[in-house]
Amino acid sequence: MSSKDARTLGFYAEEASAYAGRDRLAEHSRIDPFVAGLKPGARILELGCGGGQDSEEMLRRGFDVVPTDGSPELAQQAELRLGRPVGVLLFEDLEDVSAYDGVWAHACLLHAPRPALPGIIDRIHRALRPGGVLYASFKAGEAEGRDGLGRYFNYLSAAELRAAFGSDKRWQSLTIEEDTGSGYDRQPTRWLHALAIRSPKP
């Protein structure tokens, strides 16, 4: 999560228990293709882990997961689920270099300010090892704004999301899929799902 929007962080601080404890299953349909290219025991950084459901599932599958969230309150809730420390990490503070085989960013980078997103993706690229995999999901739209709960979203189009990844050769592949669903606010939502593989060349 970005530190740029106090209202969004404030929402998660106030709603941490309810948000983390809601009846939400791990994203199996997205985890499956994400881990398909990873070796057993691969090291995965989760950004914006929320209640920790996805980290819990990837740990169950035997991966070395590093769960983090930008909200201290949500990180505390995830610790209760996972029984292990959960780091407090804002997107723009990610400084690791070639440290992870995968980065899982389900429904979290959608809070990054539009101008900051390319730089954040650069940081994730740097944190990945050559050949590493990134999954990230976003609420689709045409202009940034807030939902009915006051949270900021960048609401990108598929073309804007692709542009945020850059046009150089850093990524071996980038696929963006769109589907419909909902979120914590239970409103009908168009989602974009990006799966990118870092170039195997350093």
GROMACS .gro file of C-alpha atoms in nm, residues 2-157:
model
  156
    2SER     CA    1   0.111   0.354  -0.064
    3SER     CA    2   0.157   0.606   0.217
    4LYS     CA    3   0.020   0.879  -0.009
    5ASP     CA    4  -0.346   0.839   0.087
    6ALA     CA    5  -0.429   0.870   0.456
    7ARG     CA    6  -0.801   0.805   0.398
    8THR     CA    7  -0.737   0.462   0.250
    9LEU     CA    8  -0.493   0.364   0.524
   10GLY     CA    9  -0.740   0.499   0.779
   11PHE     CA   10  -1.016   0.281   0.639
   12TYR     CA   11  -0.806  -0.034   0.678
   13ALA     CA   12  -0.700   0.070   1.027
   14GLU     CA   13  -1.061   0.104   1.135
   15GLU     CA   14  -1.191  -0.201   0.949
   16ALA     CA   15  -0.892  -0.433   0.998
   17SER     CA   16  -1.071  -0.694   1.207
   18ALA     CA   17  -1.382  -0.711   0.989
   19TYR     CA   18  -1.182  -0.695   0.665
   20ALA     CA   19  -0.941  -0.970   0.766
   21GLY     CA   20  -1.205  -1.188   0.925
   22ARG     CA   21  -1.459  -1.184   0.643
   23ASP     CA   22  -1.551  -1.507   0.466
   24ARG     CA   23  -1.295  -1.489   0.187
   25LEU     CA   24  -1.130  -1.788   0.025
   26ALA     CA   25  -0.780  -1.789  -0.118
   27GLU     CA   26  -0.762  -1.696  -0.487
   28HIS     CA   27  -0.695  -2.050  -0.611
   29SER     CA   28  -0.780  -1.972  -0.974
   30ARG     CA   29  -0.508  -1.704  -0.980
   31ILE     CA   30  -0.260  -1.875  -0.749
   32ASP     CA   31  -0.249  -2.183  -0.973
   33PRO     CA   32  -0.103  -2.011  -1.284
   34PHE     CA   33   0.116  -1.787  -1.067
   35VAL     CA   34   0.294  -2.077  -0.898
   36ALA     CA   35   0.295  -2.301  -1.206
   37GLY     CA   36   0.632  -2.163  -1.315
   38LEU     CA   37   0.790  -2.163  -0.969
   39LYS     CA   38   1.011  -2.432  -0.824
   40PRO     CA   39   0.908  -2.612  -0.504
   41GLY     CA   40   0.991  -2.398  -0.202
   42ALA     CA   41   1.033  -2.083  -0.409
   43ARG     CA   42   1.048  -1.755  -0.216
   44ILE     CA   43   0.739  -1.537  -0.263
   45LEU     CA   44   0.680  -1.182  -0.142
   46GLU     CA   45   0.315  -1.097  -0.085
   47LEU     CA   46   0.233  -0.728  -0.098
   48GLY     CA   47  -0.091  -0.617   0.064
   49CYS     CA   48  -0.164  -0.953   0.223
   50GLY     CA   49  -0.479  -0.829   0.399
   51GLY     CA   50  -0.612  -1.104   0.622
   52GLY     CA   51  -0.344  -1.346   0.502
   53GLN     CA   52  -0.565  -1.596   0.318
   54ASP     CA   53  -0.347  -1.612   0.005
   55SER     CA   54  -0.022  -1.634   0.202
   56GLU     CA   55  -0.179  -1.913   0.407
   57GLU     CA   56  -0.260  -2.109   0.092
   58MET     CA   57   0.085  -2.061  -0.063
   59LEU     CA   58   0.249  -2.165   0.265
   60ARG     CA   59   0.029  -2.474   0.262
   61ARG     CA   60   0.165  -2.553  -0.083
   62GLY     CA   61   0.519  -2.546   0.055
   63PHE     CA   62   0.641  -2.207  -0.066
   64ASP     CA   63   0.864  -1.974   0.136
   65VAL     CA   64   0.623  -1.683   0.171
   66VAL     CA   65   0.708  -1.338   0.305
   67PRO     CA   66   0.373  -1.173   0.387
   68THR     CA   67   0.353  -0.793   0.415
   69ASP     CA   68   0.089  -0.523   0.426
   70GLY     CA   69   0.099  -0.144   0.431
   71SER     CA   70  -0.148  -0.130   0.718
   72PRO     CA   71  -0.001  -0.215   1.060
   73GLU     CA   72  -0.348  -0.312   1.177
   74LEU     CA   73  -0.402  -0.555   0.889
   75ALA     CA   74  -0.052  -0.697   0.933
   76GLN     CA   75  -0.142  -0.772   1.294
   77GLN     CA   76  -0.460  -0.948   1.185
   78ALA     CA   77  -0.268  -1.156   0.930
   79GLU     CA   78  -0.018  -1.256   1.199
   80LEU     CA   79  -0.305  -1.404   1.398
   81ARG     CA   80  -0.407  -1.619   1.100
   82LEU     CA   81  -0.058  -1.720   0.991
   83GLY     CA   82   0.112  -1.760   1.327
   84ARG     CA   83   0.423  -1.583   1.198
   85PRO     CA   84   0.548  -1.225   1.166
   86VAL     CA   85   0.394  -1.011   0.893
   87GLY     CA   86   0.600  -0.714   0.779
   88VAL     CA   87   0.461  -0.363   0.746
   89LEU     CA   88   0.571  -0.248   0.402
   90LEU     CA   89   0.455   0.039   0.180
   91PHE     CA   90   0.502  -0.014  -0.193
   92GLU     CA   91   0.745   0.275  -0.233
   93ASP     CA   92   0.964   0.138   0.048
   94LEU     CA   93   1.040  -0.192  -0.129
   95GLU     CA   94   1.419  -0.195  -0.162
   96ASP     CA   95   1.502  -0.564  -0.211
   97VAL     CA   96   1.714  -0.665  -0.510
   98SER     CA   97   1.683  -1.007  -0.677
   99ALA     CA   98   1.539  -1.146  -0.354
  100TYR     CA   99   1.221  -1.325  -0.466
  101ASP     CA  100   1.113  -1.585  -0.719
  102GLY     CA  101   0.761  -1.442  -0.717
  103VAL     CA  102   0.571  -1.134  -0.603
  104TRP     CA  103   0.199  -1.173  -0.530
  105ALA     CA  104   0.004  -0.846  -0.528
  106HIS     CA  105  -0.364  -0.933  -0.526
  107ALA     CA  106  -0.596  -0.630  -0.504
  108CYS     CA  107  -0.338  -0.399  -0.349
  109LEU     CA  108  -0.149  -0.208  -0.621
  110LEU     CA  109  -0.490  -0.071  -0.721
  111HIS     CA  110  -0.443   0.176  -0.433
  112ALA     CA  111  -0.116   0.315  -0.575
  113PRO     CA  112  -0.144   0.669  -0.716
  114ARG     CA  113  -0.146   0.656  -1.095
  115PRO     CA  114   0.176   0.861  -1.134
  116ALA     CA  115   0.357   0.637  -0.884
  117LEU     CA  116   0.257   0.299  -1.032
  118PRO     CA  117   0.533   0.266  -1.298
  119GLY     CA  118   0.799   0.334  -1.034
  120ILE     CA  119   0.644   0.080  -0.799
  121ILE     CA  120   0.644  -0.181  -1.075
  122ASP     CA  121   1.011  -0.093  -1.133
  123ARG     CA  122   1.078  -0.170  -0.765
  124ILE     CA  123   0.897  -0.503  -0.793
  125HIS     CA  124   1.096  -0.587  -1.106
  126ARG     CA  125   1.418  -0.514  -0.920
  127ALA     CA  126   1.307  -0.730  -0.627
  128LEU     CA  127   1.241  -1.027  -0.854
  129ARG     CA  128   1.511  -1.270  -0.954
  130PRO     CA  129   1.565  -1.325  -1.329
  131GLY     CA  130   1.271  -1.533  -1.454
  132GLY     CA  131   1.062  -1.435  -1.149
  133VAL     CA  132   0.684  -1.403  -1.167
  134LEU     CA  133   0.457  -1.113  -1.072
  135TYR     CA  134   0.082  -1.136  -1.029
  136ALA     CA  135  -0.119  -0.818  -0.965
  137SER     CA  136  -0.490  -0.740  -0.990
  138PHE     CA  137  -0.668  -0.409  -1.035
  139LYS     CA  138  -1.018  -0.270  -1.051
  140ALA     CA  139  -1.072  -0.159  -1.410
  141GLY     CA  140  -1.188   0.189  -1.503
  142GLU     CA  141  -1.103   0.504  -1.692
  143ALA     CA  142  -1.025   0.758  -1.419
  144GLU     CA  143  -0.893   0.746  -1.063
  145GLY     CA  144  -1.141   0.799  -0.782
  146ARG     CA  145  -1.286   0.670  -0.455
  147ASP     CA  146  -1.535   0.399  -0.383
  148GLY     CA  147  -1.836   0.432  -0.154
  149LEU     CA  148  -1.614   0.349   0.144
  150GLY     CA  149  -1.376   0.636   0.073
  151ARG     CA  150  -1.086   0.423  -0.051
  152TYR     CA  151  -0.869   0.555  -0.336
  153PHE     CA  152  -0.839   0.339  -0.650
  154ASN     CA  153  -0.637   0.407  -0.964
  155TYR     CA  154  -0.908   0.243  -1.186
  156LEU     CA  155  -0.691   0.164  -1.489
  157SER     CA  156  -0.779   0.049  -1.836
   0.00000   0.00000   0.00000
